[in-house]
């Protein structure tokens, strides 16, 4: 793993932080983060917000978030790659470590 500090500038980071914790940012419920249980049996639920999905804009916040993704892409020198998905994930605290079953993300 390679860590690059300050991948986006502090002002943009603070604007992004304020966006995702605001009442204007929609979080959608996901029954199980790893799709291995139904909600009644699981504490692995989470929330998500797809900004882009399969190259399609899926959020009113696309322009701002995509500009940050492009900054990160430049910092990591990923010029040969295309962005096809931008997704925010939000988990809640369970008071203990939860490890999801192995699964494949998109």
PDB file of N, CA, C and O in Angstrom, residues 23-90:
ATOM      1  N   UNK A  23     -27.406  17.647   5.557  1.00  0.00           N
ATOM      2  CA  UNK A  23     -28.744  17.113   5.317  1.00  0.00           C
ATOM      3  C   UNK A  23     -29.085  17.062   3.825  1.00  0.00           C
ATOM      4  O   UNK A  23     -30.109  16.506   3.451  1.00  0.00           O
ATOM      5  N   UNK A  24     -28.241  17.637   2.990  1.00  0.00           N
ATOM      6  CA  UNK A  24     -28.477  17.648   1.542  1.00  0.00           C
ATOM      7  C   UNK A  24     -27.875  16.447   0.827  1.00  0.00           C
ATOM      8  O   UNK A  24     -28.073  16.277  -0.370  1.00  0.00           O
ATOM      9  N   UNK A  25     -27.119  15.628   1.545  1.00  0.00           N
ATOM     10  CA  UNK A  25     -26.448  14.471   0.955  1.00  0.00           C
ATOM     11  C   UNK A  25     -27.233  13.221   1.305  1.00  0.00           C
ATOM     12  O   UNK A  25     -27.348  12.854   2.468  1.00  0.00           O
ATOM     13  N   UNK A  26     -27.795  12.562   0.286  1.00  0.00           N
ATOM     14  CA  UNK A  26     -28.634  11.391   0.517  1.00  0.00           C
ATOM     15  C   UNK A  26     -27.799  10.126   0.712  1.00  0.00           C
ATOM     16  O   UNK A  26     -26.966   9.803  -0.136  1.00  0.00           O
ATOM     17  N   UNK A  27     -28.059   9.436   1.809  1.00  0.00           N
ATOM     18  CA  UNK A  27     -27.452   8.136   2.061  1.00  0.00           C
ATOM     19  C   UNK A  27     -28.538   7.088   1.865  1.00  0.00           C
ATOM     20  O   UNK A  27     -29.654   7.240   2.357  1.00  0.00           O
ATOM     21  N   UNK A  28     -28.211   6.004   1.174  1.00  0.00           N
ATOM     22  CA  UNK A  28     -29.167   4.948   0.884  1.00  0.00           C
ATOM     23  C   UNK A  28     -28.782   3.693   1.648  1.00  0.00           C
ATOM     24  O   UNK A  28     -27.601   3.348   1.755  1.00  0.00           O
ATOM     25  N   UNK A  29     -29.787   3.004   2.155  1.00  0.00           N
ATOM     26  CA  UNK A  29     -29.599   1.844   3.015  1.00  0.00           C
ATOM     27  C   UNK A  29     -29.210   0.607   2.209  1.00  0.00           C
ATOM     28  O   UNK A  29     -29.783   0.324   1.164  1.00  0.00           O
ATOM     29  N   UNK A  30     -28.227  -0.136   2.713  1.00  0.00           N
ATOM     30  CA  UNK A  30     -27.803  -1.395   2.123  1.00  0.00           C
ATOM     31  C   UNK A  30     -27.930  -2.469   3.199  1.00  0.00           C
ATOM     32  O   UNK A  30     -27.275  -2.383   4.239  1.00  0.00           O
ATOM     33  N   UNK A  31     -28.794  -3.459   2.977  1.00  0.00           N
ATOM     34  CA  UNK A  31     -29.079  -4.491   3.985  1.00  0.00           C
ATOM     35  C   UNK A  31     -27.844  -5.142   4.554  1.00  0.00           C
ATOM     36  O   UNK A  31     -27.762  -5.395   5.741  1.00  0.00           O
ATOM     37  N   UNK A  32     -26.943  -5.493   3.682  1.00  0.00           N
ATOM     38  CA  UNK A  32     -25.753  -6.211   4.121  1.00  0.00           C
ATOM     39  C   UNK A  32     -24.578  -5.784   3.259  1.00  0.00           C
ATOM     40  O   UNK A  32     -24.640  -5.882   2.036  1.00  0.00           O
ATOM     41  N   UNK A  33     -23.540  -5.308   3.890  1.00  0.00           N
ATOM     42  CA  UNK A  33     -22.397  -4.769   3.169  1.00  0.00           C
ATOM     43  C   UNK A  33     -21.706  -5.788   2.276  1.00  0.00           C
ATOM     44  O   UNK A  33     -21.079  -5.436   1.293  1.00  0.00           O
ATOM     45  N   UNK A  34     -21.806  -7.067   2.630  1.00  0.00           N
ATOM     46  CA  UNK A  34     -21.140  -8.101   1.837  1.00  0.00           C
ATOM     47  C   UNK A  34     -22.139  -9.043   1.167  1.00  0.00           C
ATOM     48  O   UNK A  34     -21.748 -10.050   0.596  1.00  0.00           O
ATOM     49  N   UNK A  35     -23.416  -8.720   1.215  1.00  0.00           N
ATOM     50  CA  UNK A  35     -24.455  -9.504   0.557  1.00  0.00           C
ATOM     51  C   UNK A  35     -24.474 -10.965   0.983  1.00  0.00           C
ATOM     52  O   UNK A  35     -24.787 -11.835   0.199  1.00  0.00           O
ATOM     53  N   UNK A  36     -24.112 -11.252   2.245  1.00  0.00           N
ATOM     54  CA  UNK A  36     -24.101 -12.647   2.669  1.00  0.00           C
ATOM     55  C   UNK A  36     -25.223 -12.987   3.646  1.00  0.00           C
ATOM     56  O   UNK A  36     -25.412 -14.140   3.986  1.00  0.00           O
ATOM     57  N   UNK A  37     -25.961 -12.029   4.096  1.00  0.00           N
ATOM     58  CA  UNK A  37     -27.056 -12.264   5.041  1.00  0.00           C
ATOM     59  C   UNK A  37     -28.229 -11.375   4.695  1.00  0.00           C
ATOM     60  O   UNK A  37     -28.109 -10.411   3.979  1.00  0.00           O
ATOM     61  N   UNK A  38     -29.354 -11.681   5.267  1.00  0.00           N
ATOM     62  CA  UNK A  38     -30.489 -10.773   5.199  1.00  0.00           C
ATOM     63  C   UNK A  38     -30.413  -9.881   6.441  1.00  0.00           C
ATOM     64  O   UNK A  38     -29.839 -10.245   7.458  1.00  0.00           O
ATOM     65  N   UNK A  39     -31.027  -8.722   6.386  1.00  0.00           N
ATOM     66  CA  UNK A  39     -30.926  -7.742   7.461  1.00  0.00           C
ATOM     67  C   UNK A  39     -31.318  -8.303   8.826  1.00  0.00           C
ATOM     68  O   UNK A  39     -30.679  -8.023   9.812  1.00  0.00           O
ATOM     69  N   UNK A  40     -32.342  -9.132   8.892  1.00  0.00           N
ATOM     70  CA  UNK A  40     -32.803  -9.646  10.183  1.00  0.00           C
ATOM     71  C   UNK A  40     -31.718 -10.413  10.938  1.00  0.00           C
ATOM     72  O   UNK A  40     -31.738 -10.480  12.144  1.00  0.00           O
ATOM     73  N   UNK A  41     -30.768 -10.987  10.206  1.00  0.00           N
ATOM     74  CA  UNK A  41     -29.710 -11.771  10.828  1.00  0.00           C
ATOM     75  C   UNK A  41     -28.371 -11.051  10.864  1.00  0.00           C
ATOM     76  O   UNK A  41     -27.384 -11.610  11.288  1.00  0.00           O
ATOM     77  N   UNK A  42     -28.322  -9.839  10.353  1.00  0.00           N
ATOM     78  CA  UNK A  42     -27.038  -9.206  10.105  1.00  0.00           C
ATOM     79  C   UNK A  42     -26.886  -7.880  10.830  1.00  0.00           C
ATOM     80  O   UNK A  42     -27.833  -7.126  10.978  1.00  0.00           O
ATOM     81  N   UNK A  43     -25.654  -7.626  11.252  1.00  0.00           N
ATOM     82  CA  UNK A  43     -25.304  -6.288  11.733  1.00  0.00           C
ATOM     83  C   UNK A  43     -24.341  -5.637  10.755  1.00  0.00           C
ATOM     84  O   UNK A  43     -23.694  -4.659  11.072  1.00  0.00           O
ATOM     85  N   UNK A  44     -24.263  -6.204   9.559  1.00  0.00           N
ATOM     86  CA  UNK A  44     -23.345  -5.688   8.545  1.00  0.00           C
ATOM     87  C   UNK A  44     -23.992  -4.676   7.619  1.00  0.00           C
ATOM     88  O   UNK A  44     -23.496  -4.433   6.529  1.00  0.00           O
ATOM     89  N   UNK A  45     -25.095  -4.085   8.025  1.00  0.00           N
ATOM     90  CA  UNK A  45     -25.740  -3.096   7.169  1.00  0.00           C
ATOM     91  C   UNK A  45     -24.866  -1.858   7.053  1.00  0.00           C
ATOM     92  O   UNK A  45     -23.987  -1.604   7.879  1.00  0.00           O
ATOM     93  N   UNK A  46     -25.107  -1.110   6.007  1.00  0.00           N
ATOM     94  CA  UNK A  46     -24.365   0.120   5.806  1.00  0.00           C
ATOM     95  C   UNK A  46     -25.199   1.055   4.944  1.00  0.00           C
ATOM     96  O   UNK A  46     -26.337   0.755   4.609  1.00  0.00           O
ATOM     97  N   UNK A  47     -24.609   2.172   4.582  1.00  0.00           N
ATOM     98  CA  UNK A  47     -25.266   3.166   3.746  1.00  0.00           C
ATOM     99  C   UNK A  47     -24.314   3.518   2.613  1.00  0.00           C
ATOM    100  O   UNK A  47     -23.100   3.381   2.739  1.00  0.00           O
ATOM    101  N   UNK A  48     -24.872   3.971   1.492  1.00  0.00           N
ATOM    102  CA  UNK A  48     -24.033   4.296   0.345  1.00  0.00           C
ATOM    103  C   UNK A  48     -24.626   5.478  -0.418  1.00  0.00           C
ATOM    104  O   UNK A  48     -25.798   5.816  -0.268  1.00  0.00           O
ATOM    105  N   UNK A  49     -23.797   6.067  -1.239  1.00  0.00           N
ATOM    106  CA  UNK A  49     -24.221   7.119  -2.163  1.00  0.00           C
ATOM    107  C   UNK A  49     -23.375   6.955  -3.415  1.00  0.00           C
ATOM    108  O   UNK A  49     -22.150   7.157  -3.380  1.00  0.00           O
ATOM    109  N   UNK A  50     -24.002   6.540  -4.510  1.00  0.00           N
ATOM    110  CA  UNK A  50     -23.297   6.414  -5.786  1.00  0.00           C
ATOM    111  C   UNK A  50     -23.307   7.763  -6.494  1.00  0.00           C
ATOM    112  O   UNK A  50     -24.363   8.274  -6.833  1.00  0.00           O
ATOM    113  N   UNK A  51     -22.139   8.301  -6.710  1.00  0.00           N
ATOM    114  CA  UNK A  51     -21.999   9.553  -7.456  1.00  0.00           C
ATOM    115  C   UNK A  51     -21.946   9.242  -8.954  1.00  0.00           C
ATOM    116  O   UNK A  51     -22.536   9.949  -9.765  1.00  0.00           O
ATOM    117  N   UNK A  52     -21.261   8.152  -9.291  1.00  0.00           N
ATOM    118  CA  UNK A  52     -21.185   7.668 -10.670  1.00  0.00           C
ATOM    119  C   UNK A  52     -21.258   6.148 -10.624  1.00  0.00           C
ATOM    120  O   UNK A  52     -20.639   5.517  -9.763  1.00  0.00           O
ATOM    121  N   UNK A  53     -22.034   5.581 -11.529  1.00  0.00           N
ATOM    122  CA  UNK A  53     -22.181   4.129 -11.583  1.00  0.00           C
ATOM    123  C   UNK A  53     -22.159   3.692 -13.043  1.00  0.00           C
ATOM    124  O   UNK A  53     -22.985   4.153 -13.839  1.00  0.00           O
ATOM    125  N   UNK A  54     -21.208   2.838 -13.391  1.00  0.00           N
ATOM    126  CA  UNK A  54     -21.047   2.367 -14.769  1.00  0.00           C
ATOM    127  C   UNK A  54     -20.971   3.534 -15.763  1.00  0.00           C
ATOM    128  O   UNK A  54     -21.670   3.559 -16.769  1.00  0.00           O
ATOM    129  N   UNK A  55     -20.156   4.512 -15.441  1.00  0.00           N
ATOM    130  CA  UNK A  55     -19.906   5.707 -16.259  1.00  0.00           C
ATOM    131  C   UNK A  55     -21.094   6.671 -16.315  1.00  0.00           C
ATOM    132  O   UNK A  55     -21.012   7.692 -16.978  1.00  0.00           O
ATOM    133  N   UNK A  56     -22.172   6.374 -15.623  1.00  0.00           N
ATOM    134  CA  UNK A  56     -23.368   7.229 -15.645  1.00  0.00           C
ATOM    135  C   UNK A  56     -23.399   8.105 -14.396  1.00  0.00           C
ATOM    136  O   UNK A  56     -23.219   7.616 -13.279  1.00  0.00           O
ATOM    137  N   UNK A  57     -23.669   9.395 -14.583  1.00  0.00           N
ATOM    138  CA  UNK A  57     -23.812  10.322 -13.461  1.00  0.00           C
ATOM    139  C   UNK A  57     -25.044   9.923 -12.662  1.00  0.00           C
ATOM    140  O   UNK A  57     -26.116   9.701 -13.219  1.00  0.00           O
ATOM    141  N   UNK A  58     -24.880   9.831 -11.348  1.00  0.00           N
ATOM    142  CA  UNK A  58     -25.959   9.347 -10.498  1.00  0.00           C
ATOM    143  C   UNK A  58     -26.200  10.268  -9.301  1.00  0.00           C
ATOM    144  O   UNK A  58     -26.830   9.861  -8.331  1.00  0.00           O
ATOM    145  N   UNK A  59     -25.672  11.474  -9.335  1.00  0.00           N
ATOM    146  CA  UNK A  59     -25.764  12.361  -8.178  1.00  0.00           C
ATOM    147  C   UNK A  59     -25.653  13.815  -8.619  1.00  0.00           C
ATOM    148  O   UNK A  59     -24.936  14.141  -9.567  1.00  0.00           O
ATOM    149  N   UNK A  60     -26.348  14.668  -7.900  1.00  0.00           N
ATOM    150  CA  UNK A  60     -26.240  16.111  -8.143  1.00  0.00           C
ATOM    151  C   UNK A  60     -24.864  16.651  -7.768  1.00  0.00           C
ATOM    152  O   UNK A  60     -24.523  17.769  -8.132  1.00  0.00           O
ATOM    153  N   UNK A  61     -24.095  15.871  -7.041  1.00  0.00           N
ATOM    154  CA  UNK A  61     -22.792  16.319  -6.562  1.00  0.00           C
ATOM    155  C   UNK A  61     -21.651  15.831  -7.461  1.00  0.00           C
ATOM    156  O   UNK A  61     -20.485  15.919  -7.100  1.00  0.00           O
ATOM    157  N   UNK A  62     -22.005  15.310  -8.637  1.00  0.00           N
ATOM    158  CA  UNK A  62     -21.008  14.721  -9.529  1.00  0.00           C
ATOM    159  C   UNK A  62     -19.873  15.689  -9.871  1.00  0.00           C
ATOM    160  O   UNK A  62     -18.699  15.325  -9.775  1.00  0.00           O
ATOM    161  N   UNK A  63     -20.183  16.889 -10.304  1.00  0.00           N
ATOM    162  CA  UNK A  63     -19.143  17.818 -10.781  1.00  0.00           C
ATOM    163  C   UNK A  63     -18.060  18.044  -9.736  1.00  0.00           C
ATOM    164  O   UNK A  63     -16.864  17.927 -10.035  1.00  0.00           O
ATOM    165  N   UNK A  64     -18.470  18.336  -8.516  1.00  0.00           N
ATOM    166  CA  UNK A  64     -17.495  18.596  -7.456  1.00  0.00           C
ATOM    167  C   UNK A  64     -16.712  17.333  -7.110  1.00  0.00           C
ATOM    168  O   UNK A  64     -15.474  17.345  -7.077  1.00  0.00           O
ATOM    169  N   UNK A  65     -17.407  16.238  -6.892  1.00  0.00           N
ATOM    170  CA  UNK A  65     -16.743  15.002  -6.473  1.00  0.00           C
ATOM    171  C   UNK A  65     -15.854  14.460  -7.589  1.00  0.00           C
ATOM    172  O   UNK A  65     -14.744  13.987  -7.335  1.00  0.00           O
ATOM    173  N   UNK A  66     -16.308  14.536  -8.821  1.00  0.00           N
ATOM    174  CA  UNK A  66     -15.484  14.066  -9.937  1.00  0.00           C
ATOM    175  C   UNK A  66     -14.203  14.891 -10.060  1.00  0.00           C
ATOM    176  O   UNK A  66     -13.141  14.335 -10.357  1.00  0.00           O
ATOM    177  N   UNK A  67     -14.284  16.194  -9.820  1.00  0.00           N
ATOM    178  CA  UNK A  67     -13.062  17.012  -9.891  1.00  0.00           C
ATOM    179  C   UNK A  67     -12.052  16.555  -8.839  1.00  0.00           C
ATOM    180  O   UNK A  67     -10.840  16.532  -9.103  1.00  0.00           O
ATOM    181  N   UNK A  68     -12.532  16.132  -7.666  1.00  0.00           N
ATOM    182  CA  UNK A  68     -11.625  15.619  -6.630  1.00  0.00           C
ATOM    183  C   UNK A  68     -11.057  14.263  -7.035  1.00  0.00           C
ATOM    184  O   UNK A  68      -9.869  13.982  -6.806  1.00  0.00           O
ATOM    185  N   UNK A  69     -11.895  13.429  -7.638  1.00  0.00           N
ATOM    186  CA  UNK A  69     -11.416  12.124  -8.103  1.00  0.00           C
ATOM    187  C   UNK A  69     -10.343  12.292  -9.172  1.00  0.00           C
ATOM    188  O   UNK A  69      -9.347  11.552  -9.190  1.00  0.00           O
ATOM    189  N   UNK A  70     -10.523  13.260 -10.049  1.00  0.00           N
ATOM    190  CA  UNK A  70      -9.520  13.516 -11.085  1.00  0.00           C
ATOM    191  C   UNK A  70      -8.209  14.028 -10.477  1.00  0.00           C
ATOM    192  O   UNK A  70      -7.122  13.667 -10.940  1.00  0.00           O
ATOM    193  N   UNK A  71      -8.307  14.841  -9.419  1.00  0.00           N
ATOM    194  CA  UNK A  71      -7.092  15.289  -8.710  1.00  0.00           C
ATOM    195  C   UNK A  71      -6.350  14.090  -8.140  1.00  0.00           C
ATOM    196  O   UNK A  71      -5.128  13.987  -8.260  1.00  0.00           O
ATOM    197  N   UNK A  72      -7.111  13.181  -7.513  1.00  0.00           N
ATOM    198  CA  UNK A  72      -6.495  11.987  -6.924  1.00  0.00           C
ATOM    199  C   UNK A  72      -5.881  11.109  -8.015  1.00  0.00           C
ATOM    200  O   UNK A  72      -4.770  10.583  -7.854  1.00  0.00           O
ATOM    201  N   UNK A  73      -6.569  10.972  -9.118  1.00  0.00           N
ATOM    202  CA  UNK A  73      -6.064  10.185 -10.247  1.00  0.00           C
ATOM    203  C   UNK A  73      -4.722  10.745 -10.721  1.00  0.00           C
ATOM    204  O   UNK A  73      -3.775   9.989 -10.981  1.00  0.00           O
ATOM    205  N   UNK A  74      -4.623  12.065 -10.812  1.00  0.00           N
ATOM    206  CA  UNK A  74      -3.365  12.704 -11.211  1.00  0.00           C
ATOM    207  C   UNK A  74      -2.260  12.452 -10.188  1.00  0.00           C
ATOM    208  O   UNK A  74      -1.125  12.144 -10.555  1.00  0.00           O
ATOM    209  N   UNK A  75      -2.599  12.584  -8.906  1.00  0.00           N
ATOM    210  CA  UNK A  75      -1.598  12.390  -7.843  1.00  0.00           C
ATOM    211  C   UNK A  75      -1.030  10.977  -7.858  1.00  0.00           C
ATOM    212  O   UNK A  75       0.137  10.767  -7.561  1.00  0.00           O
ATOM    213  N   UNK A  76      -1.878   9.987  -8.179  1.00  0.00           N
ATOM    214  CA  UNK A  76      -1.443   8.592  -8.207  1.00  0.00           C
ATOM    215  C   UNK A  76      -0.910   8.186  -9.585  1.00  0.00           C
ATOM    216  O   UNK A  76      -0.605   7.032  -9.813  1.00  0.00           O
ATOM    217  N   UNK A  77      -0.843   9.151 -10.511  1.00  0.00           N
ATOM    218  CA  UNK A  77      -0.327   8.923 -11.859  1.00  0.00           C
ATOM    219  C   UNK A  77      -1.072   7.773 -12.553  1.00  0.00           C
ATOM    220  O   UNK A  77      -0.458   6.838 -13.076  1.00  0.00           O
ATOM    221  N   UNK A  78      -2.384   7.862 -12.555  1.00  0.00           N
ATOM    222  CA  UNK A  78      -3.240   6.832 -13.148  1.00  0.00           C
ATOM    223  C   UNK A  78      -3.817   7.310 -14.480  1.00  0.00           C
ATOM    224  O   UNK A  78      -5.000   7.143 -14.762  1.00  0.00           O
ATOM    225  N   UNK A  79      -2.970   7.864 -15.312  1.00  0.00           N
ATOM    226  CA  UNK A  79      -3.410   8.464 -16.576  1.00  0.00           C
ATOM    227  C   UNK A  79      -4.073   7.476 -17.521  1.00  0.00           C
ATOM    228  O   UNK A  79      -4.919   7.857 -18.328  1.00  0.00           O
ATOM    229  N   UNK A  80      -3.699   6.200 -17.459  1.00  0.00           N
ATOM    230  CA  UNK A  80      -4.251   5.207 -18.375  1.00  0.00           C
ATOM    231  C   UNK A  80      -5.586   4.630 -17.897  1.00  0.00           C
ATOM    232  O   UNK A  80      -6.156   3.773 -18.559  1.00  0.00           O
ATOM    233  N   UNK A  81      -6.082   5.064 -16.756  1.00  0.00           N
ATOM    234  CA  UNK A  81      -7.306   4.528 -16.184  1.00  0.00           C
ATOM    235  C   UNK A  81      -8.469   5.496 -16.370  1.00  0.00           C
ATOM    236  O   UNK A  81      -8.286   6.705 -16.355  1.00  0.00           O
ATOM    237  N   UNK A  82      -9.662   4.932 -16.537  1.00  0.00           N
ATOM    238  CA  UNK A  82     -10.887   5.727 -16.602  1.00  0.00           C
ATOM    239  C   UNK A  82     -11.682   5.493 -15.323  1.00  0.00           C
ATOM    240  O   UNK A  82     -11.705   4.383 -14.789  1.00  0.00           O
ATOM    241  N   UNK A  83     -12.334   6.526 -14.854  1.00  0.00           N
ATOM    242  CA  UNK A  83     -13.180   6.410 -13.663  1.00  0.00           C
ATOM    243  C   UNK A  83     -14.563   5.946 -14.117  1.00  0.00           C
ATOM    244  O   UNK A  83     -15.196   6.593 -14.932  1.00  0.00           O
ATOM    245  N   UNK A  84     -15.011   4.795 -13.611  1.00  0.00           N
ATOM    246  CA  UNK A  84     -16.335   4.294 -13.993  1.00  0.00           C
ATOM    247  C   UNK A  84     -17.294   4.240 -12.819  1.00  0.00           C
ATOM    248  O   UNK A  84     -18.499   4.070 -12.988  1.00  0.00           O
ATOM    249  N   UNK A  85     -16.770   4.393 -11.599  1.00  0.00           N
ATOM    250  CA  UNK A  85     -17.635   4.375 -10.423  1.00  0.00           C
ATOM    251  C   UNK A  85     -17.028   5.273  -9.351  1.00  0.00           C
ATOM    252  O   UNK A  85     -15.828   5.220  -9.096  1.00  0.00           O
ATOM    253  N   UNK A  86     -17.874   6.089  -8.747  1.00  0.00           N
ATOM    254  CA  UNK A  86     -17.485   6.870  -7.573  1.00  0.00           C
ATOM    255  C   UNK A  86     -18.575   6.602  -6.545  1.00  0.00           C
ATOM    256  O   UNK A  86     -19.753   6.904  -6.772  1.00  0.00           O
ATOM    257  N   UNK A  87     -18.200   6.018  -5.439  1.00  0.00           N
ATOM    258  CA  UNK A  87     -19.182   5.591  -4.440  1.00  0.00           C
ATOM    259  C   UNK A  87     -18.689   5.942  -3.048  1.00  0.00           C
ATOM    260  O   UNK A  87     -17.537   5.700  -2.709  1.00  0.00           O
ATOM    261  N   UNK A  88     -19.571   6.518  -2.247  1.00  0.00           N
ATOM    262  CA  UNK A  88     -19.291   6.749  -0.833  1.00  0.00           C
ATOM    263  C   UNK A  88     -19.929   5.631  -0.040  1.00  0.00           C
ATOM    264  O   UNK A  88     -21.046   5.212  -0.344  1.00  0.00           O
ATOM    265  N   UNK A  89     -19.236   5.153   0.960  1.00  0.00           N
ATOM    266  CA  UNK A  89     -19.772   4.134   1.850  1.00  0.00           C
ATOM    267  C   UNK A  89     -19.740   4.638   3.281  1.00  0.00           C
ATOM    268  O   UNK A  89     -18.818   5.357   3.673  1.00  0.00           O
ATOM    269  N   UNK A  90     -20.753   4.270   4.045  1.00  0.00           N
ATOM    270  CA  UNK A  90     -20.857   4.700   5.439  1.00  0.00           C
ATOM    271  C   UNK A  90     -21.263   3.512   6.288  1.00  0.00           C
ATOM    272  O   UNK A  90     -22.305   2.888   6.039  1.00  0.00           O
TER     273      UNK A  90
END
